[in-house]
Amino acid sequence: MNWQHHAEALAHAVAHRSSRWHPLIAETPRHLFIPRWWERDGDAYTLRAPRNDDEWLPAAYADKSLVTRVGPLHADHAEADDRPRGRPTSSATLPSLVVSMHRHAYLDPAGTLLYIGTGSGYGTALAARYLAHPKQVTSLDVDPYLVEAARDRLGGIGLHPRVETVDAAGPLPVEPGSVDRIVSMVSVRTIPPSWLDALCHGGRLVTTLAGTSLLVTAEKDTDGGATGRVQWDRAGFMAVRQSEDYPPGLDALLAAAAHQDGEDVTTGPFPVVDVEQAWDLDSMLGVTAPGIVHRYDEDGDERTAIMVHADGSWARATAIGNDRPTVHQSGPRRLWDVLDEVRTYWLTHGELPVRGARVFIGPDGRTILARGKWHAELI
């Protein structure tokens, strides 16, 4: 098996040859951490269980994320005819993003790292090789199987970091003030106080904010809180979870919103937009009006965007091409109006303030973003 050739090609693709990460990527067998995975197939997922190296290695060493678990079903435990539906609950993150998160942490080879979201174990492997000794890495995941599999696969390549099953939003299995760096491969809405407790003074954390593509770095202050900023980079991760699956989604409300008439029917001032593909717009909306779920469809020249929220609010905007849309809205809030307010701010000021904002985190995890005259507290 000539996996080294593929690993070297991946290293060239995601790290400069002078980078310390380049040889680590080239020497780490990513395929061993991803023996099987899921691929999207319409509204379900299809199992990929490679039968030979030609099917396995090109996928394992591509710079892309591979979904390893959908709902409660891990690919390792699936049958060939399984077609799970629902949200992915674990994946092997694309290597370039793994390296980017580590770079934002300013890892010190002599320091300690708390790695939240073990997943496949590949990111833990890279960190364990970057630091002076694997025991300087503590890797956590809420999923007992992921922890067991990652521990075995790490051991198989001679690495033995500490890998534990823990709900990372709660108490952590480390001494207070003992961690130099925290890298989270899951997103959180606010920073868990236990993370701040674990960090030493001046220690640095890197995470993403749930419901956005905002990547936050912050360093611990003497008062037990932390101060940092939203980086200009973009990143997205699955939200932290406390159980084997996420709570039920809003599929029924999305289906209803696709056809029924709204309490208010108006003509919108701006063209229909695919919010989830407009990352800054999506992030601003995710900060100021969290919890909105989006759906976007194109049928020929007709474009339709749907927004729903657990409070029962929904909106549907439909237009031909870039024409002004017909907007149906119902429920306690007018979601499309909220979106248009954000778009108006964008046109008025030339940009949205969330990217590049300062981040202020209290010892209790209370998190505030601020830039210029704008500020918002995360809830």
mmCIF file of C-alpha atoms in Angstrom:
data_model
loop_
_atom_site.group_PDB
_atom_site.id
_atom_site.type_symbol
_atom_site.label_atom_id
_atom_site.label_comp_id
_atom_site.label_asym_id
_atom_site.label_seq_id
_atom_site.Cartn_x
_atom_site.Cartn_y
_atom_site.Cartn_z
ATOM 1 C CA MET A 1 0.000 0.000 0.000
ATOM 2 C CA ASN A 2 1.607 3.253 -1.152
ATOM 3 C CA TRP A 3 -0.302 5.597 1.134
ATOM 4 C CA GLN A 4 2.804 7.769 1.632
ATOM 5 C CA HIS A 5 2.523 9.091 -1.931
ATOM 6 C CA HIS A 6 -1.023 10.276 -1.218
ATOM 7 C CA ALA A 7 -0.051 11.733 2.168
ATOM 8 C CA GLU A 8 2.787 13.699 0.585
ATOM 9 C CA ALA A 9 0.418 15.086 -2.054
ATOM 10 C CA LEU A 10 -1.962 16.151 0.720
ATOM 11 C CA ALA A 11 0.902 17.827 2.593
ATOM 12 C CA HIS A 12 1.834 19.785 -0.539
ATOM 13 C CA ALA A 13 -1.806 20.843 -0.955
ATOM 14 C CA VAL A 14 -2.408 22.167 2.577
ATOM 15 C CA ALA A 15 0.983 23.308 3.928
ATOM 16 C CA HIS A 16 4.016 25.080 2.519
ATOM 17 C CA ARG A 17 7.070 22.866 2.259
ATOM 18 C CA SER A 18 8.822 25.044 4.882
ATOM 19 C CA SER A 19 5.976 24.652 7.369
ATOM 20 C CA ARG A 20 6.413 22.417 10.416
ATOM 21 C CA TRP A 21 3.055 20.887 9.509
ATOM 22 C CA HIS A 22 4.227 19.654 6.100
ATOM 23 C CA PRO A 23 6.243 16.621 7.295
ATOM 24 C CA LEU A 24 3.650 15.787 9.954
ATOM 25 C CA ILE A 25 0.888 15.557 7.340
ATOM 26 C CA ALA A 26 3.144 13.592 4.984
ATOM 27 C CA GLU A 27 3.973 11.058 7.710
ATOM 28 C CA THR A 28 0.504 10.557 9.198
ATOM 29 C CA PRO A 29 -1.681 7.779 7.681
ATOM 30 C CA ARG A 30 -5.065 9.536 7.551
ATOM 31 C CA HIS A 31 -6.701 6.542 5.879
ATOM 32 C CA LEU A 32 -6.334 4.480 9.063
ATOM 33 C CA PHE A 33 -8.607 6.941 10.861
ATOM 34 C CA ILE A 34 -11.325 6.768 8.175
ATOM 35 C CA PRO A 35 -11.932 3.158 7.134
ATOM 36 C CA ARG A 36 -15.557 3.926 6.159
ATOM 37 C CA TRP A 37 -17.662 7.040 5.710
ATOM 38 C CA TRP A 38 -20.995 8.389 4.506
ATOM 39 C CA GLU A 39 -21.681 10.293 1.297
ATOM 40 C CA ARG A 40 -24.738 12.439 0.695
ATOM 41 C CA ASP A 41 -27.250 10.802 -1.643
ATOM 42 C CA GLY A 42 -30.308 12.990 -2.150
ATOM 43 C CA ASP A 43 -32.035 13.385 1.218
ATOM 44 C CA ALA A 44 -30.153 10.421 2.741
ATOM 45 C CA TYR A 45 -26.611 9.063 3.014
ATOM 46 C CA THR A 46 -24.919 6.115 1.324
ATOM 47 C CA LEU A 47 -22.182 4.055 2.955
ATOM 48 C CA ARG A 48 -18.720 4.091 1.429
ATOM 49 C CA ALA A 49 -16.797 0.995 2.514
ATOM 50 C CA PRO A 50 -13.769 0.863 0.170
ATOM 51 C CA ARG A 51 -12.871 -2.553 -1.221
ATOM 52 C CA ASN A 52 -9.375 -1.620 -2.352
ATOM 53 C CA ASP A 53 -6.751 1.118 -2.163
ATOM 54 C CA ASP A 54 -8.002 2.777 -5.349
ATOM 55 C CA GLU A 55 -11.345 3.425 -3.655
ATOM 56 C CA TRP A 56 -9.866 4.236 -0.235
ATOM 57 C CA LEU A 57 -6.710 6.327 -0.566
ATOM 58 C CA PRO A 58 -7.804 9.090 -2.985
ATOM 59 C CA ALA A 59 -10.805 9.848 -0.766
ATOM 60 C CA ALA A 60 -8.923 9.592 2.525
ATOM 61 C CA TYR A 61 -6.161 11.946 1.363
ATOM 62 C CA ALA A 62 -8.347 14.533 -0.345
ATOM 63 C CA ASP A 63 -8.564 17.871 1.434
ATOM 64 C CA LYS A 64 -12.213 17.427 2.280
ATOM 65 C CA SER A 65 -14.353 16.478 5.248
ATOM 66 C CA LEU A 66 -15.762 12.959 5.317
ATOM 67 C CA VAL A 67 -18.918 12.334 7.335
ATOM 68 C CA THR A 68 -18.409 9.348 9.626
ATOM 69 C CA ARG A 69 -21.670 9.371 11.576
ATOM 70 C CA VAL A 70 -25.245 10.401 10.758
ATOM 71 C CA GLY A 71 -27.565 10.701 13.737
ATOM 72 C CA PRO A 72 -26.669 7.769 16.024
ATOM 73 C CA LEU A 73 -25.312 5.532 13.216
ATOM 74 C CA HIS A 74 -21.546 5.428 12.730
ATOM 75 C CA ALA A 75 -20.253 4.241 9.367
ATOM 76 C CA ASP A 76 -18.135 1.616 11.147
ATOM 77 C CA HIS A 77 -21.328 -0.075 12.375
ATOM 78 C CA ALA A 78 -23.460 0.315 9.248
ATOM 79 C CA GLU A 79 -24.723 -2.241 6.752
ATOM 80 C CA ALA A 80 -24.388 -1.715 3.013
ATOM 81 C CA ASP A 81 -28.114 -1.026 2.562
ATOM 82 C CA ASP A 82 -28.414 1.491 5.410
ATOM 83 C CA ARG A 83 -29.655 4.918 4.267
ATOM 84 C CA PRO A 84 -29.651 7.172 7.321
ATOM 85 C CA ARG A 85 -31.337 10.560 7.202
ATOM 86 C CA GLY A 86 -30.791 13.487 9.473
ATOM 87 C CA ARG A 87 -27.859 15.606 10.534
ATOM 88 C CA PRO A 88 -24.224 14.460 10.550
ATOM 89 C CA THR A 89 -22.977 14.021 14.115
ATOM 90 C CA SER A 90 -19.293 13.350 13.444
ATOM 91 C CA SER A 91 -16.816 13.751 10.624
ATOM 92 C CA ALA A 92 -13.150 13.678 9.730
ATOM 93 C CA THR A 93 -12.507 17.397 9.220
ATOM 94 C CA LEU A 94 -10.690 18.502 6.087
ATOM 95 C CA PRO A 95 -6.964 18.607 6.903
ATOM 96 C CA SER A 96 -6.420 22.218 5.815
ATOM 97 C CA LEU A 97 -8.976 23.363 8.390
ATOM 98 C CA VAL A 98 -7.420 21.161 11.093
ATOM 99 C CA VAL A 99 -4.057 22.791 10.437
ATOM 100 C CA SER A 100 -5.640 26.264 10.320
ATOM 101 C CA MET A 101 -7.226 25.787 13.742
ATOM 102 C CA HIS A 102 -3.897 24.646 15.191
ATOM 103 C CA ARG A 103 -2.124 27.605 13.621
ATOM 104 C CA HIS A 104 -4.582 30.038 15.170
ATOM 105 C CA ALA A 105 -3.778 28.467 18.545
ATOM 106 C CA TYR A 106 -0.080 29.382 18.281
ATOM 107 C CA LEU A 107 0.854 25.949 19.584
ATOM 108 C CA ASP A 108 3.999 25.780 21.710
ATOM 109 C CA PRO A 109 5.773 22.408 21.356
ATOM 110 C CA ALA A 110 6.568 22.591 25.074
ATOM 111 C CA GLY A 111 2.980 23.414 26.076
ATOM 112 C CA THR A 112 -0.201 21.473 26.762
ATOM 113 C CA LEU A 113 -3.217 21.224 24.478
ATOM 114 C CA LEU A 114 -6.859 20.445 25.177
ATOM 115 C CA TYR A 115 -8.383 19.241 21.896
ATOM 116 C CA ILE A 116 -12.180 19.267 21.988
ATOM 117 C CA GLY A 117 -13.952 17.048 19.477
ATOM 118 C CA THR A 118 -11.773 13.993 18.917
ATOM 119 C CA GLY A 119 -13.815 12.822 15.949
ATOM 120 C CA SER A 120 -11.788 10.437 13.795
ATOM 121 C CA GLY A 121 -8.604 11.085 15.795
ATOM 122 C CA TYR A 122 -6.626 12.456 12.838
ATOM 123 C CA GLY A 123 -6.439 16.002 14.199
ATOM 124 C CA THR A 124 -5.341 14.635 17.561
ATOM 125 C CA ALA A 125 -2.604 12.680 15.772
ATOM 126 C CA LEU A 126 -1.229 15.790 14.082
ATOM 127 C CA ALA A 127 -1.242 17.713 17.366
ATOM 128 C CA ALA A 128 0.413 14.840 19.231
ATOM 129 C CA ARG A 129 3.226 14.838 16.676
ATOM 130 C CA TYR A 130 3.591 18.619 16.718
ATOM 131 C CA LEU A 131 4.042 18.852 20.481
ATOM 132 C CA ALA A 132 7.166 17.529 22.160
ATOM 133 C CA HIS A 133 5.346 14.490 23.588
ATOM 134 C CA PRO A 134 1.906 12.982 22.858
ATOM 135 C CA LYS A 135 1.040 13.032 26.572
ATOM 136 C CA GLN A 136 0.873 16.831 26.334
ATOM 137 C CA VAL A 137 -2.383 16.407 24.385
ATOM 138 C CA THR A 138 -5.746 15.684 26.012
ATOM 139 C CA SER A 139 -8.440 14.930 23.438
ATOM 140 C CA LEU A 140 -12.142 14.849 24.391
ATOM 141 C CA ASP A 141 -15.338 13.666 22.729
ATOM 142 C CA VAL A 142 -18.859 13.041 23.999
ATOM 143 C CA ASP A 143 -19.125 9.827 21.932
ATOM 144 C CA PRO A 144 -17.694 6.726 23.684
ATOM 145 C CA TYR A 145 -17.227 4.840 20.418
ATOM 146 C CA LEU A 146 -15.326 7.690 18.776
ATOM 147 C CA VAL A 147 -13.025 7.842 21.787
ATOM 148 C CA GLU A 148 -12.435 4.078 21.796
ATOM 149 C CA ALA A 149 -11.796 3.931 18.042
ATOM 150 C CA ALA A 150 -9.523 6.984 18.032
ATOM 151 C CA ARG A 151 -7.517 5.686 20.991
ATOM 152 C CA ASP A 152 -6.971 2.361 19.219
ATOM 153 C CA ARG A 153 -6.067 3.955 15.887
ATOM 154 C CA LEU A 154 -3.703 6.439 17.518
ATOM 155 C CA GLY A 155 -2.038 3.590 19.392
ATOM 156 C CA GLY A 156 -1.687 1.708 16.129
ATOM 157 C CA ILE A 157 0.689 4.391 14.832
ATOM 158 C CA GLY A 158 2.584 4.682 18.105
ATOM 159 C CA LEU A 159 0.788 7.690 19.606
ATOM 160 C CA HIS A 160 -0.726 7.625 23.091
ATOM 161 C CA PRO A 161 -2.236 10.993 23.986
ATOM 162 C CA ARG A 162 -4.921 11.102 26.633
ATOM 163 C CA VAL A 163 -8.304 10.503 24.952
ATOM 164 C CA GLU A 164 -11.403 10.669 27.158
ATOM 165 C CA THR A 165 -15.199 10.510 26.876
ATOM 166 C CA VAL A 166 -16.418 13.831 28.261
ATOM 167 C CA ASP A 167 -19.204 16.343 27.679
ATOM 168 C CA ALA A 168 -16.929 19.282 26.900
ATOM 169 C CA ALA A 169 -19.587 21.801 27.931
ATOM 170 C CA GLY A 170 -19.344 20.545 31.515
ATOM 171 C CA PRO A 171 -16.513 19.780 33.961
ATOM 172 C CA LEU A 172 -13.244 18.791 32.300
ATOM 173 C CA PRO A 173 -10.766 16.082 33.388
ATOM 174 C CA VAL A 174 -7.830 18.488 33.775
ATOM 175 C CA GLU A 175 -6.470 20.537 36.654
ATOM 176 C CA PRO A 176 -7.622 24.172 36.749
ATOM 177 C CA GLY A 177 -5.117 26.467 35.070
ATOM 178 C CA SER A 178 -3.119 23.568 33.624
ATOM 179 C CA VAL A 179 -3.847 24.000 29.896
ATOM 180 C CA ASP A 180 -1.862 26.297 27.607
ATOM 181 C CA ARG A 181 -4.082 25.970 24.540
ATOM 182 C CA ILE A 182 -7.639 24.881 23.736
ATOM 183 C CA VAL A 183 -8.619 24.002 20.177
ATOM 184 C CA SER A 184 -12.286 23.165 19.659
ATOM 185 C CA MET A 185 -13.379 21.216 16.608
ATOM 186 C CA VAL A 186 -17.024 21.681 17.609
ATOM 187 C CA SER A 187 -18.858 25.000 17.723
ATOM 188 C CA VAL A 188 -20.327 26.602 20.840
ATOM 189 C CA ARG A 189 -22.745 29.456 21.326
ATOM 190 C CA THR A 190 -20.953 30.905 24.343
ATOM 191 C CA ILE A 191 -17.655 29.826 25.870
ATOM 192 C CA PRO A 192 -18.172 27.155 28.573
ATOM 193 C CA PRO A 193 -16.810 28.392 31.940
ATOM 194 C CA SER A 194 -14.969 25.079 32.334
ATOM 195 C CA TRP A 195 -12.770 26.007 29.358
ATOM 196 C CA LEU A 196 -11.755 29.221 31.059
ATOM 197 C CA ASP A 197 -11.094 27.352 34.307
ATOM 198 C CA ALA A 198 -8.825 24.901 32.475
ATOM 199 C CA LEU A 199 -6.725 27.602 30.773
ATOM 200 C CA CYS A 200 -3.666 29.067 32.446
ATOM 201 C CA HIS A 201 -3.359 32.851 32.613
ATOM 202 C CA GLY A 202 -2.449 33.990 29.121
ATOM 203 C CA GLY A 203 -3.591 30.655 27.711
ATOM 204 C CA ARG A 204 -5.244 30.795 24.294
ATOM 205 C CA LEU A 205 -8.429 29.228 22.994
ATOM 206 C CA VAL A 206 -9.648 28.765 19.430
ATOM 207 C CA THR A 207 -13.238 27.908 18.608
ATOM 208 C CA THR A 208 -16.126 28.688 16.284
ATOM 209 C CA LEU A 209 -19.504 30.128 17.268
ATOM 210 C CA ALA A 210 -22.503 27.882 16.671
ATOM 211 C CA GLY A 211 -24.906 29.100 14.012
ATOM 212 C CA THR A 212 -22.190 31.157 12.314
ATOM 213 C CA SER A 213 -18.912 30.816 10.409
ATOM 214 C CA LEU A 214 -17.149 33.005 12.981
ATOM 215 C CA LEU A 215 -13.767 31.785 14.197
ATOM 216 C CA VAL A 216 -12.828 33.206 17.612
ATOM 217 C CA THR A 217 -9.440 33.365 19.302
ATOM 218 C CA ALA A 218 -9.066 34.673 22.850
ATOM 219 C CA GLU A 219 -6.516 34.721 25.653
ATOM 220 C CA LYS A 220 -7.300 34.323 29.333
ATOM 221 C CA ASP A 221 -7.240 37.457 31.471
ATOM 222 C CA THR A 222 -6.244 37.798 35.121
ATOM 223 C CA ASP A 223 -9.922 38.084 36.150
ATOM 224 C CA GLY A 224 -10.680 34.596 34.790
ATOM 225 C CA GLY A 225 -12.357 35.810 31.612
ATOM 226 C CA ALA A 226 -10.786 36.144 28.179
ATOM 227 C CA THR A 227 -10.331 38.776 25.484
ATOM 228 C CA GLY A 228 -9.811 38.245 21.784
ATOM 229 C CA ARG A 229 -11.357 38.772 18.394
ATOM 230 C CA VAL A 230 -13.255 37.242 15.528
ATOM 231 C CA GLN A 231 -10.665 36.276 12.934
ATOM 232 C CA TRP A 232 -11.065 37.194 9.278
ATOM 233 C CA ASP A 233 -10.872 33.491 8.392
ATOM 234 C CA ARG A 234 -14.103 31.537 8.089
ATOM 235 C CA ALA A 235 -14.774 28.122 9.564
ATOM 236 C CA GLY A 236 -17.783 25.983 10.374
ATOM 237 C CA PHE A 237 -18.143 22.978 12.659
ATOM 238 C CA MET A 238 -20.944 20.854 14.027
ATOM 239 C CA ALA A 239 -22.409 22.245 17.232
ATOM 240 C CA VAL A 240 -21.373 20.699 20.528
ATOM 241 C CA ARG A 241 -23.854 18.027 21.626
ATOM 242 C CA GLN A 242 -24.609 16.288 24.906
ATOM 243 C CA SER A 243 -26.146 13.092 23.511
ATOM 244 C CA GLU A 244 -25.800 10.720 20.573
ATOM 245 C CA ASP A 245 -27.901 12.902 18.269
ATOM 246 C CA TYR A 246 -29.121 16.471 17.929
ATOM 247 C CA PRO A 247 -32.699 17.415 18.930
ATOM 248 C CA PRO A 248 -35.366 17.074 16.220
ATOM 249 C CA GLY A 249 -35.173 19.718 13.534
ATOM 250 C CA LEU A 250 -37.820 21.927 11.949
ATOM 251 C CA ASP A 251 -38.562 19.827 8.870
ATOM 252 C CA ALA A 252 -42.331 19.951 9.370
ATOM 253 C CA LEU A 253 -42.345 23.744 9.594
ATOM 254 C CA LEU A 254 -40.065 24.006 6.561
ATOM 255 C CA ALA A 255 -42.435 21.777 4.571
ATOM 256 C CA ALA A 256 -45.469 23.823 5.609
ATOM 257 C CA ALA A 257 -43.745 27.129 4.840
ATOM 258 C CA ALA A 258 -43.007 25.961 1.299
ATOM 259 C CA HIS A 259 -46.673 26.148 0.250
ATOM 260 C CA GLN A 260 -49.008 27.944 2.628
ATOM 261 C CA ASP A 261 -50.016 31.586 2.417
ATOM 262 C CA GLY A 262 -48.571 33.968 4.955
ATOM 263 C CA GLU A 263 -50.379 36.311 7.292
ATOM 264 C CA ASP A 264 -48.436 39.104 5.586
ATOM 265 C CA VAL A 265 -47.705 39.117 1.857
ATOM 266 C CA THR A 266 -45.398 41.852 0.604
ATOM 267 C CA THR A 267 -42.820 42.627 -2.072
ATOM 268 C CA GLY A 268 -39.263 42.564 -0.761
ATOM 269 C CA PRO A 269 -36.739 45.297 -1.660
ATOM 270 C CA PHE A 270 -33.811 42.947 -2.396
ATOM 271 C CA PRO A 271 -33.381 39.847 -4.593
ATOM 272 C CA VAL A 272 -33.752 36.367 -3.107
ATOM 273 C CA VAL A 273 -30.504 35.261 -1.483
ATOM 274 C CA ASP A 274 -29.149 31.860 -0.468
ATOM 275 C CA VAL A 275 -28.300 32.941 3.088
ATOM 276 C CA GLU A 276 -26.223 29.921 4.029
ATOM 277 C CA GLN A 277 -23.876 30.554 1.097
ATOM 278 C CA ALA A 278 -23.486 34.232 2.046
ATOM 279 C CA TRP A 279 -21.251 33.544 5.023
ATOM 280 C CA ASP A 280 -20.994 37.034 6.501
ATOM 281 C CA LEU A 281 -24.715 37.647 6.079
ATOM 282 C CA ASP A 282 -25.482 34.274 7.640
ATOM 283 C CA SER A 283 -23.128 34.981 10.549
ATOM 284 C CA MET A 284 -24.568 38.427 11.254
ATOM 285 C CA LEU A 285 -28.047 36.945 11.253
ATOM 286 C CA GLY A 286 -26.846 34.072 13.441
ATOM 287 C CA VAL A 287 -25.574 36.554 16.037
ATOM 288 C CA THR A 288 -28.509 38.974 16.031
ATOM 289 C CA ALA A 289 -31.370 36.494 15.439
ATOM 290 C CA PRO A 290 -30.099 33.016 16.403
ATOM 291 C CA GLY A 291 -31.885 29.770 15.675
ATOM 292 C CA ILE A 292 -33.184 30.456 12.159
ATOM 293 C CA VAL A 293 -33.104 27.482 9.778
ATOM 294 C CA HIS A 294 -32.818 28.129 6.036
ATOM 295 C CA ARG A 295 -33.742 26.339 2.844
ATOM 296 C CA TYR A 296 -33.005 27.529 -0.685
ATOM 297 C CA ASP A 297 -34.157 26.077 -4.018
ATOM 298 C CA GLU A 298 -33.871 26.930 -7.687
ATOM 299 C CA ASP A 299 -36.316 25.700 -10.312
ATOM 300 C CA GLY A 300 -35.146 27.058 -13.626
ATOM 301 C CA ASP A 301 -35.081 30.842 -13.190
ATOM 302 C CA GLU A 302 -37.329 30.733 -10.126
ATOM 303 C CA ARG A 303 -35.538 31.154 -6.813
ATOM 304 C CA THR A 304 -37.121 30.415 -3.420
ATOM 305 C CA ALA A 305 -35.707 30.986 0.052
ATOM 306 C CA ILE A 306 -37.428 29.790 3.221
ATOM 307 C CA MET A 307 -36.650 30.784 6.810
ATOM 308 C CA VAL A 308 -38.171 29.123 9.893
ATOM 309 C CA HIS A 309 -37.667 29.335 13.644
ATOM 310 C CA ALA A 310 -38.662 27.145 16.574
ATOM 311 C CA ASP A 311 -40.933 29.935 17.867
ATOM 312 C CA GLY A 312 -43.229 29.224 14.886
ATOM 313 C CA SER A 313 -42.137 32.148 12.723
ATOM 314 C CA TRP A 314 -41.588 31.485 9.038
ATOM 315 C CA ALA A 315 -40.985 33.357 5.785
ATOM 316 C CA ARG A 316 -40.874 32.404 2.112
ATOM 317 C CA ALA A 317 -39.521 34.632 -0.650
ATOM 318 C CA THR A 318 -39.935 33.726 -4.321
ATOM 319 C CA ALA A 319 -38.792 35.560 -7.446
ATOM 320 C CA ILE A 320 -37.706 35.072 -11.023
ATOM 321 C CA GLY A 321 -33.975 35.741 -11.272
ATOM 322 C CA ASN A 322 -33.024 39.003 -9.597
ATOM 323 C CA ASP A 323 -36.530 40.443 -9.540
ATOM 324 C CA ARG A 324 -37.968 41.734 -6.298
ATOM 325 C CA PRO A 325 -39.526 38.773 -4.480
ATOM 326 C CA THR A 326 -43.001 38.053 -3.258
ATOM 327 C CA VAL A 327 -42.615 37.436 0.482
ATOM 328 C CA HIS A 328 -45.016 35.434 2.671
ATOM 329 C CA GLN A 329 -44.515 35.688 6.447
ATOM 330 C CA SER A 330 -46.295 34.381 9.543
ATOM 331 C CA GLY A 331 -45.723 33.802 13.229
ATOM 332 C CA PRO A 332 -44.606 36.009 16.096
ATOM 333 C CA ARG A 333 -41.725 37.528 14.077
ATOM 334 C CA ARG A 334 -41.277 38.606 10.484
ATOM 335 C CA LEU A 335 -38.076 36.754 9.645
ATOM 336 C CA TRP A 336 -37.592 38.148 6.141
ATOM 337 C CA ASP A 337 -37.868 41.675 7.559
ATOM 338 C CA VAL A 338 -35.112 40.779 10.036
ATOM 339 C CA LEU A 339 -32.953 39.597 7.130
ATOM 340 C CA ASP A 340 -33.668 42.751 5.136
ATOM 341 C CA GLU A 341 -32.629 44.900 8.108
ATOM 342 C CA VAL A 342 -29.242 43.165 8.085
ATOM 343 C CA ARG A 343 -28.906 43.630 4.312
ATOM 344 C CA THR A 344 -29.796 47.318 4.668
ATOM 345 C CA TYR A 345 -27.091 47.719 7.328
ATOM 346 C CA TRP A 346 -24.631 46.053 4.948
ATOM 347 C CA LEU A 347 -25.485 48.445 2.081
ATOM 348 C CA THR A 348 -25.423 51.473 4.359
ATOM 349 C CA HIS A 349 -22.079 50.731 6.035
ATOM 350 C CA GLY A 350 -20.289 48.796 3.286
ATOM 351 C CA GLU A 351 -19.668 45.733 5.457
ATOM 352 C CA LEU A 352 -21.066 43.787 8.397
ATOM 353 C CA PRO A 353 -19.388 44.237 11.787
ATOM 354 C CA VAL A 354 -19.220 40.637 12.988
ATOM 355 C CA ARG A 355 -16.078 39.726 11.066
ATOM 356 C CA GLY A 356 -13.091 41.264 12.834
ATOM 357 C CA ALA A 357 -15.102 42.147 15.956
ATOM 358 C CA ARG A 358 -13.517 42.211 19.396
ATOM 359 C CA VAL A 359 -14.605 39.402 21.722
ATOM 360 C CA PHE A 360 -15.079 39.879 25.462
ATOM 361 C CA ILE A 361 -15.717 36.761 27.543
ATOM 362 C CA GLY A 362 -16.621 36.934 31.213
ATOM 363 C CA PRO A 363 -15.500 34.298 33.752
ATOM 364 C CA ASP A 364 -19.050 32.892 33.566
ATOM 365 C CA GLY A 365 -18.769 32.492 29.785
ATOM 366 C CA ARG A 366 -20.902 35.528 28.931
ATOM 367 C CA THR A 367 -19.717 36.503 25.453
ATOM 368 C CA ILE A 368 -19.998 39.925 23.800
ATOM 369 C CA LEU A 369 -18.922 40.909 20.289
ATOM 370 C CA ALA A 370 -18.175 44.564 19.558
ATOM 371 C CA ARG A 371 -16.893 46.602 16.642
ATOM 372 C CA GLY A 372 -17.152 50.377 16.447
ATOM 373 C CA LYS A 373 -20.590 51.440 17.691
ATOM 374 C CA TRP A 374 -22.031 47.949 17.185
ATOM 375 C CA HIS A 375 -22.145 45.256 19.835
ATOM 376 C CA ALA A 376 -24.128 42.100 20.544
ATOM 377 C CA GLU A 377 -24.306 39.622 23.391
ATOM 378 C CA LEU A 378 -24.497 35.968 22.383
ATOM 379 C CA ILE A 379 -27.410 33.962 23.730
#
